[in-house]
Amino acid sequence: MSALAAVRTAVRDFLGTVAVPGEVCVAVSGGADSLALAEATAYVLRHRDVRTRGLVVDHGLQADSAVVAAEAATVVKGLGIDVVEVHAVHVVGKGGPEAAARAARYHALREALPSGEGLVLLGHTQDDQAETVLLGLGRGSGPRSLAGMRPHDPPWGRPLLGITRAQTVEACAELGLEPWQDPHNADPRFTRVRLRTEALPLLEDVLSGGVAPALARTAAQLREDTEALDTLAARVHERAVREDDLDVAVLAAEPAALRRRVLRRWLLDSGVRELTDAHLRSVDALVARWRGQGGVWLPGNLEARRRRGRLSLAGPEPTTRGE
């Protein structure tokens, strides 16, 4: 099978697993991954009553970014996408330029959807998945991070997670396209660039190849396990909830993996942001290693406390030892 046929098949197979709305959007950068995805989407949906819409995000990070975005829009329109739009964004925020650009891009794509709902296809490939898993592994981010990117995480769709970056480049060559080469993708200041150009090639050499697909398979396996544990944890959550609190006795009877998932959901639903593993384990200690200790302070000036057999979350006030 040619690379172009493989990309088209991947898109067709993905769209066969989701509810396809009346409009399908494709995020486009002008690179090989997104151009191959755009062409395949237009090809697969050409005889269906579905409008295709290209969304080009201009991050404004290079002097000629507006020109690059306009050229990408023209190319995508020529591939058969019905409507193409360019959305300019201002990249600011925490976490460095990579994180800030990603946040601005996802915000612009979501804002382009009616009521924030719909389907936006993203050109993430197997190589991107491998980089995500390796990055999470190096940071000790836990199984949720190691599970990588989901193929369908509404409104985002990632049909190309089984396609390599080399295949998208070859698919563009078959179409006679010259993809844009983002200079940031070769800048060693960025962590992902060094993973792509240094770490993964070294692992491929040391382990005699096959590292990227192996990491992608690991992500898929962990994602299945994580989703199963999340389903079980949701049942525990239902049994443990007492108004805004959690019943300690219900939690204490469960394995740590389920208990911490319940706690994580409870804390996030209660408005705790920037929740870390250290925070979560400290709150878990109020259940699993209870010695009458005081509460756990969390981001947002909130405190998790154990009293009278329940965990509660509140703002600051005097606490007492014991239940």
Short mmCIF file of C-alpha atoms in Angstrom, two decimals:
data_model
loop_
_atom_site.label_atom_id
_atom_site.label_comp_id
_atom_site.label_asym_id
_atom_site.label_seq_id
_atom_site.Cartn_x
_atom_site.Cartn_y
_atom_site.Cartn_z
CA MET A 1 0.00 0.00 0.00
CA SER A 2 1.33 3.43 -0.90
CA ALA A 3 1.81 6.05 1.80
CA LEU A 4 -1.06 8.14 0.42
CA ALA A 5 -3.39 5.14 0.45
CA ALA A 6 -2.32 4.36 4.02
CA VAL A 7 -3.16 7.88 5.17
CA ARG A 8 -6.53 7.82 3.41
CA THR A 9 -7.31 4.42 4.93
CA ALA A 10 -6.40 5.66 8.41
CA VAL A 11 -8.76 8.62 8.05
CA ARG A 12 -11.56 6.44 6.66
CA ASP A 13 -11.16 3.92 9.48
CA PHE A 14 -11.17 6.66 12.13
CA LEU A 15 -14.29 8.36 10.76
CA GLY A 16 -15.97 4.96 10.78
CA THR A 17 -15.56 4.79 14.57
CA VAL A 18 -17.02 8.20 15.51
CA ALA A 19 -20.26 10.08 14.97
CA VAL A 20 -19.43 12.33 12.03
CA PRO A 21 -21.11 15.74 12.34
CA GLY A 22 -22.32 17.84 9.43
CA GLU A 23 -18.97 19.63 9.40
CA VAL A 24 -15.50 18.19 9.96
CA CYS A 25 -12.64 20.58 10.67
CA VAL A 26 -8.97 19.92 9.98
CA ALA A 27 -6.21 21.82 11.78
CA VAL A 28 -3.52 22.75 9.28
CA SER A 29 -0.01 24.09 9.79
CA GLY A 30 1.26 23.63 6.25
CA GLY A 31 3.55 20.77 7.32
CA ALA A 32 3.48 17.28 5.84
CA ASP A 33 1.32 15.73 8.58
CA SER A 34 -1.51 18.25 8.35
CA LEU A 35 -1.44 18.50 4.54
CA ALA A 36 -1.66 14.73 4.17
CA LEU A 37 -4.49 14.68 6.71
CA ALA A 38 -6.38 17.47 4.94
CA GLU A 39 -6.16 15.75 1.55
CA ALA A 40 -7.25 12.41 3.00
CA THR A 41 -10.19 14.01 4.82
CA ALA A 42 -11.39 15.74 1.65
CA TYR A 43 -10.93 12.50 -0.29
CA VAL A 44 -12.81 10.30 2.19
CA LEU A 45 -15.72 12.75 2.63
CA ARG A 46 -16.01 13.89 -1.00
CA HIS A 47 -19.22 11.92 -1.68
CA ARG A 48 -20.82 12.47 1.74
CA ASP A 49 -23.08 15.29 2.83
CA VAL A 50 -20.41 16.66 5.15
CA ARG A 51 -18.72 20.04 4.84
CA THR A 52 -14.96 20.13 5.38
CA ARG A 53 -13.33 23.16 6.95
CA GLY A 54 -9.63 23.90 7.22
CA LEU A 55 -8.38 25.86 10.25
CA VAL A 56 -4.94 27.43 9.86
CA VAL A 57 -3.52 28.98 13.04
CA ASP A 58 -1.00 31.80 12.60
CA HIS A 59 1.06 31.89 15.81
CA GLY A 60 2.93 35.01 14.76
CA LEU A 61 6.23 33.58 15.98
CA GLN A 62 8.13 34.28 12.75
CA ALA A 63 8.36 37.42 10.67
CA ASP A 64 6.68 35.78 7.66
CA SER A 65 4.10 33.77 9.61
CA ALA A 66 1.13 35.53 7.99
CA VAL A 67 2.49 34.67 4.53
CA VAL A 68 3.08 31.04 5.52
CA ALA A 69 -0.46 30.78 6.90
CA ALA A 70 -1.98 32.29 3.75
CA GLU A 71 0.00 29.93 1.53
CA ALA A 72 -1.07 26.94 3.64
CA ALA A 73 -4.69 28.03 3.29
CA THR A 74 -4.34 28.22 -0.49
CA VAL A 75 -2.78 24.76 -0.70
CA VAL A 76 -5.45 23.21 1.51
CA LYS A 77 -8.21 24.79 -0.54
CA GLY A 78 -6.66 23.19 -3.62
CA LEU A 79 -6.79 19.78 -1.92
CA GLY A 80 -10.58 19.85 -1.90
CA ILE A 81 -11.35 21.26 1.55
CA ASP A 82 -14.58 23.25 1.22
CA VAL A 83 -13.78 26.25 3.44
CA VAL A 84 -10.42 27.40 4.81
CA GLU A 85 -9.88 30.02 7.52
CA VAL A 86 -6.78 31.60 9.04
CA HIS A 87 -6.89 32.40 12.76
CA ALA A 88 -4.17 34.66 14.14
CA VAL A 89 -3.27 34.20 17.81
CA HIS A 90 -1.06 35.96 20.34
CA VAL A 91 1.29 33.52 22.05
CA VAL A 92 1.78 34.36 25.73
CA GLY A 93 1.63 32.35 28.93
CA LYS A 94 3.46 30.01 31.25
CA GLY A 95 5.57 26.97 30.43
CA GLY A 96 7.80 28.41 27.72
CA PRO A 97 7.08 29.08 24.03
CA GLU A 98 6.15 25.47 23.20
CA ALA A 99 3.46 25.26 25.87
CA ALA A 100 2.21 28.79 25.24
CA ALA A 101 1.90 28.19 21.48
CA ARG A 102 0.08 24.90 22.07
CA ALA A 103 -2.36 26.55 24.49
CA ALA A 104 -3.04 29.41 22.07
CA ARG A 105 -3.52 27.00 19.17
CA TYR A 106 -5.97 24.74 20.99
CA HIS A 107 -7.89 27.76 22.27
CA ALA A 108 -8.23 29.16 18.74
CA LEU A 109 -9.34 25.80 17.33
CA ARG A 110 -11.95 25.35 20.05
CA GLU A 111 -13.20 28.90 19.61
CA ALA A 112 -13.72 28.18 15.90
CA LEU A 113 -16.31 25.52 16.74
CA PRO A 114 -19.99 26.35 17.25
CA SER A 115 -20.54 26.23 21.03
CA GLY A 116 -17.15 24.52 21.35
CA GLU A 117 -18.58 21.28 19.98
CA GLY A 118 -17.82 19.36 16.80
CA LEU A 119 -14.88 17.43 15.38
CA VAL A 120 -11.42 18.85 14.72
CA LEU A 121 -8.91 16.47 13.15
CA LEU A 122 -5.28 16.89 14.22
CA GLY A 123 -2.25 15.59 12.34
CA HIS A 124 -0.48 13.86 15.23
CA THR A 125 1.41 10.78 14.01
CA GLN A 126 2.91 7.67 15.58
CA ASP A 127 6.15 9.61 15.98
CA ASP A 128 4.37 12.35 17.95
CA GLN A 129 2.82 9.68 20.15
CA ALA A 130 6.23 8.13 20.82
CA GLU A 131 7.67 11.52 21.75
CA THR A 132 4.74 12.16 24.10
CA VAL A 133 5.23 8.83 25.87
CA LEU A 134 8.99 9.30 26.17
CA LEU A 135 8.53 12.82 27.50
CA GLY A 136 6.03 11.61 30.11
CA LEU A 137 8.32 8.75 31.08
CA GLY A 138 11.26 11.07 31.60
CA ARG A 139 9.20 13.40 33.76
CA GLY A 140 7.70 10.62 35.86
CA SER A 141 4.21 11.79 34.92
CA GLY A 142 2.42 8.51 35.65
CA PRO A 143 0.25 6.17 33.57
CA ARG A 144 -2.24 8.82 32.48
CA SER A 145 0.54 10.73 30.73
CA LEU A 146 2.24 7.59 29.44
CA ALA A 147 -1.07 6.56 27.86
CA GLY A 148 -0.36 9.30 25.35
CA MET A 149 -2.85 11.02 23.10
CA ARG A 150 -6.28 9.51 22.57
CA PRO A 151 -7.45 8.89 19.01
CA HIS A 152 -10.75 10.55 19.91
CA ASP A 153 -10.88 13.07 22.73
CA PRO A 154 -13.83 15.31 21.77
CA PRO A 155 -13.66 17.63 20.01
CA TRP A 156 -10.22 16.40 18.92
CA GLY A 157 -9.69 13.52 16.52
CA ARG A 158 -6.29 12.00 15.70
CA PRO A 159 -6.64 9.60 12.76
CA LEU A 160 -2.90 9.34 12.05
CA LEU A 161 -1.60 7.87 15.32
CA GLY A 162 -0.83 4.66 13.42
CA ILE A 163 0.91 6.52 10.56
CA THR A 164 4.56 7.53 10.67
CA ARG A 165 5.94 10.96 9.91
CA ALA A 166 7.86 9.44 7.01
CA GLN A 167 4.59 8.23 5.51
CA THR A 168 3.01 11.68 5.60
CA VAL A 169 6.09 13.11 3.89
CA GLU A 170 5.88 10.40 1.22
CA ALA A 171 2.13 10.98 0.81
CA CYS A 172 2.77 14.67 0.13
CA ALA A 173 5.43 13.70 -2.42
CA GLU A 174 2.85 11.48 -4.17
CA LEU A 175 0.54 14.49 -4.31
CA GLY A 176 3.28 16.76 -5.65
CA LEU A 177 3.19 18.96 -2.55
CA GLU A 178 6.11 20.71 -0.89
CA PRO A 179 5.22 20.97 2.82
CA TRP A 180 6.36 23.93 4.90
CA GLN A 181 9.31 23.21 7.17
CA ASP A 182 8.73 24.95 10.49
CA PRO A 183 12.16 26.22 11.67
CA HIS A 184 11.08 25.59 15.27
CA ASN A 185 11.00 21.87 14.46
CA ALA A 186 14.78 21.95 14.07
CA ASP A 187 15.55 24.27 16.99
CA PRO A 188 17.39 22.35 19.75
CA ARG A 189 16.16 24.85 22.36
CA PHE A 190 12.90 22.91 22.39
CA THR A 191 12.69 19.65 24.33
CA ARG A 192 10.61 17.82 21.72
CA VAL A 193 13.11 18.69 19.01
CA ARG A 194 15.94 17.09 20.98
CA LEU A 195 13.79 14.04 21.67
CA ARG A 196 13.06 13.76 17.95
CA THR A 197 16.55 14.42 16.64
CA GLU A 198 18.76 13.02 19.42
CA ALA A 199 17.05 10.77 21.98
CA LEU A 200 14.80 8.68 19.72
CA PRO A 201 17.46 8.07 17.03
CA LEU A 202 19.87 6.96 19.77
CA LEU A 203 17.28 4.56 21.22
CA GLU A 204 16.56 3.24 17.74
CA ASP A 205 20.28 2.53 17.30
CA VAL A 206 20.82 0.97 20.74
CA LEU A 207 17.66 -1.17 20.62
CA SER A 208 17.99 -2.10 16.94
CA GLY A 209 14.94 -0.22 15.75
CA GLY A 210 11.22 -0.36 16.35
CA VAL A 211 11.23 2.04 19.30
CA ALA A 212 8.60 4.50 18.06
CA PRO A 213 5.95 1.83 17.29
CA ALA A 214 6.80 0.05 20.55
CA LEU A 215 6.22 3.24 22.53
CA ALA A 216 2.96 3.82 20.66
CA ARG A 217 1.82 0.26 21.49
CA THR A 218 2.71 0.84 25.13
CA ALA A 219 0.60 3.99 25.11
CA ALA A 220 -2.36 2.09 23.64
CA GLN A 221 -2.07 -0.65 26.27
CA LEU A 222 -1.80 1.84 29.12
CA ARG A 223 -4.73 3.82 27.73
CA GLU A 224 -6.92 0.71 27.80
CA ASP A 225 -5.85 -0.05 31.38
CA THR A 226 -6.36 3.55 32.44
CA GLU A 227 -9.84 3.70 30.93
CA ALA A 228 -10.78 0.45 32.69
CA LEU A 229 -9.53 1.77 36.04
CA ASP A 230 -11.34 5.08 35.47
CA THR A 231 -14.59 3.16 34.90
CA LEU A 232 -14.15 1.22 38.15
CA ALA A 233 -13.17 4.42 39.99
CA ALA A 234 -16.35 6.14 38.79
CA ARG A 235 -18.40 3.43 40.52
CA VAL A 236 -16.42 3.91 43.74
CA HIS A 237 -16.94 7.66 43.43
CA GLU A 238 -20.71 7.19 43.28
CA ARG A 239 -20.64 5.14 46.48
CA ALA A 240 -18.27 7.49 48.29
CA VAL A 241 -19.88 10.86 47.60
CA ARG A 242 -21.77 12.40 50.51
CA GLU A 243 -23.01 15.79 49.29
CA ASP A 244 -19.70 17.65 48.71
CA ASP A 245 -17.63 15.25 50.85
CA LEU A 246 -16.23 11.73 50.48
CA ASP A 247 -16.86 8.79 52.81
CA VAL A 248 -13.49 7.65 54.16
CA ALA A 249 -14.68 4.10 54.92
CA VAL A 250 -15.68 3.55 51.29
CA LEU A 251 -12.32 4.83 50.04
CA ALA A 252 -10.25 2.90 52.56
CA ALA A 253 -11.62 -0.41 51.29
CA GLU A 254 -10.32 0.20 47.76
CA PRO A 255 -6.87 -0.34 46.20
CA ALA A 256 -4.66 2.73 45.94
CA ALA A 257 -5.03 2.96 42.14
CA LEU A 258 -8.81 3.31 42.42
CA ARG A 259 -8.76 5.43 45.57
CA ARG A 260 -6.44 8.03 44.07
CA ARG A 261 -8.50 8.24 40.91
CA VAL A 262 -11.57 9.00 43.02
CA LEU A 263 -9.64 11.62 44.96
CA ARG A 264 -8.29 13.16 41.76
CA ARG A 265 -11.76 13.48 40.26
CA TRP A 266 -13.17 14.90 43.51
CA LEU A 267 -10.41 17.50 43.84
CA LEU A 268 -10.61 18.61 40.20
CA ASP A 269 -14.41 18.78 40.32
CA SER A 270 -14.11 20.87 43.50
CA GLY A 271 -11.99 23.49 41.76
CA VAL A 272 -8.43 22.45 42.65
CA ARG A 273 -6.08 23.42 39.82
CA GLU A 274 -2.47 22.52 39.08
CA LEU A 275 -2.92 19.31 41.05
CA THR A 276 0.36 17.39 41.37
CA ASP A 277 1.12 13.81 42.32
CA ALA A 278 2.55 15.07 45.61
CA HIS A 279 -0.74 16.83 46.40
CA LEU A 280 -2.73 13.73 45.55
CA ARG A 281 -0.60 11.42 47.67
CA SER A 282 -0.80 13.80 50.61
CA VAL A 283 -4.60 13.81 50.44
CA ASP A 284 -4.57 10.03 50.04
CA ALA A 285 -2.58 9.81 53.28
CA LEU A 286 -5.64 11.23 55.07
CA VAL A 287 -7.32 7.95 54.13
CA ALA A 288 -4.58 5.31 53.97
CA ARG A 289 -2.16 6.60 56.62
CA TRP A 290 -4.44 8.40 59.04
CA ARG A 291 -2.79 9.39 62.32
CA GLY A 292 -4.96 12.34 63.26
CA GLN A 293 -2.84 14.71 61.18
CA GLY A 294 -3.94 18.11 60.03
CA GLY A 295 -5.30 19.00 56.63
CA VAL A 296 -3.50 19.25 53.28
CA TRP A 297 -3.14 22.64 51.66
CA LEU A 298 -3.82 22.68 47.94
CA PRO A 299 -3.56 25.25 45.11
CA GLY A 300 -6.26 27.91 45.30
CA ASN A 301 -5.83 28.29 49.07
CA LEU A 302 -8.00 25.23 49.68
CA GLU A 303 -7.53 22.62 52.37
CA ALA A 304 -8.51 18.93 52.30
CA ARG A 305 -9.46 17.74 55.79
CA ARG A 306 -10.62 14.54 57.44
CA ARG A 307 -13.35 14.90 60.04
CA ARG A 308 -15.96 12.51 61.38
CA GLY A 309 -15.17 9.87 58.78
CA ARG A 310 -15.38 12.22 55.82
CA LEU A 311 -13.01 14.13 53.59
CA SER A 312 -14.03 17.71 52.96
CA LEU A 313 -12.54 20.63 51.05
CA ALA A 314 -12.73 24.18 52.29
CA GLY A 315 -10.94 27.48 52.63
CA PRO A 316 -8.73 28.26 55.62
CA GLU A 317 -10.12 27.98 59.13
CA PRO A 318 -8.80 26.60 62.43
CA THR A 319 -8.42 22.81 62.46
CA THR A 320 -8.36 20.30 65.32
CA ARG A 321 -6.64 16.94 65.56
CA GLY A 322 -8.64 13.74 65.49
CA GLU A 323 -11.98 12.99 63.93
#
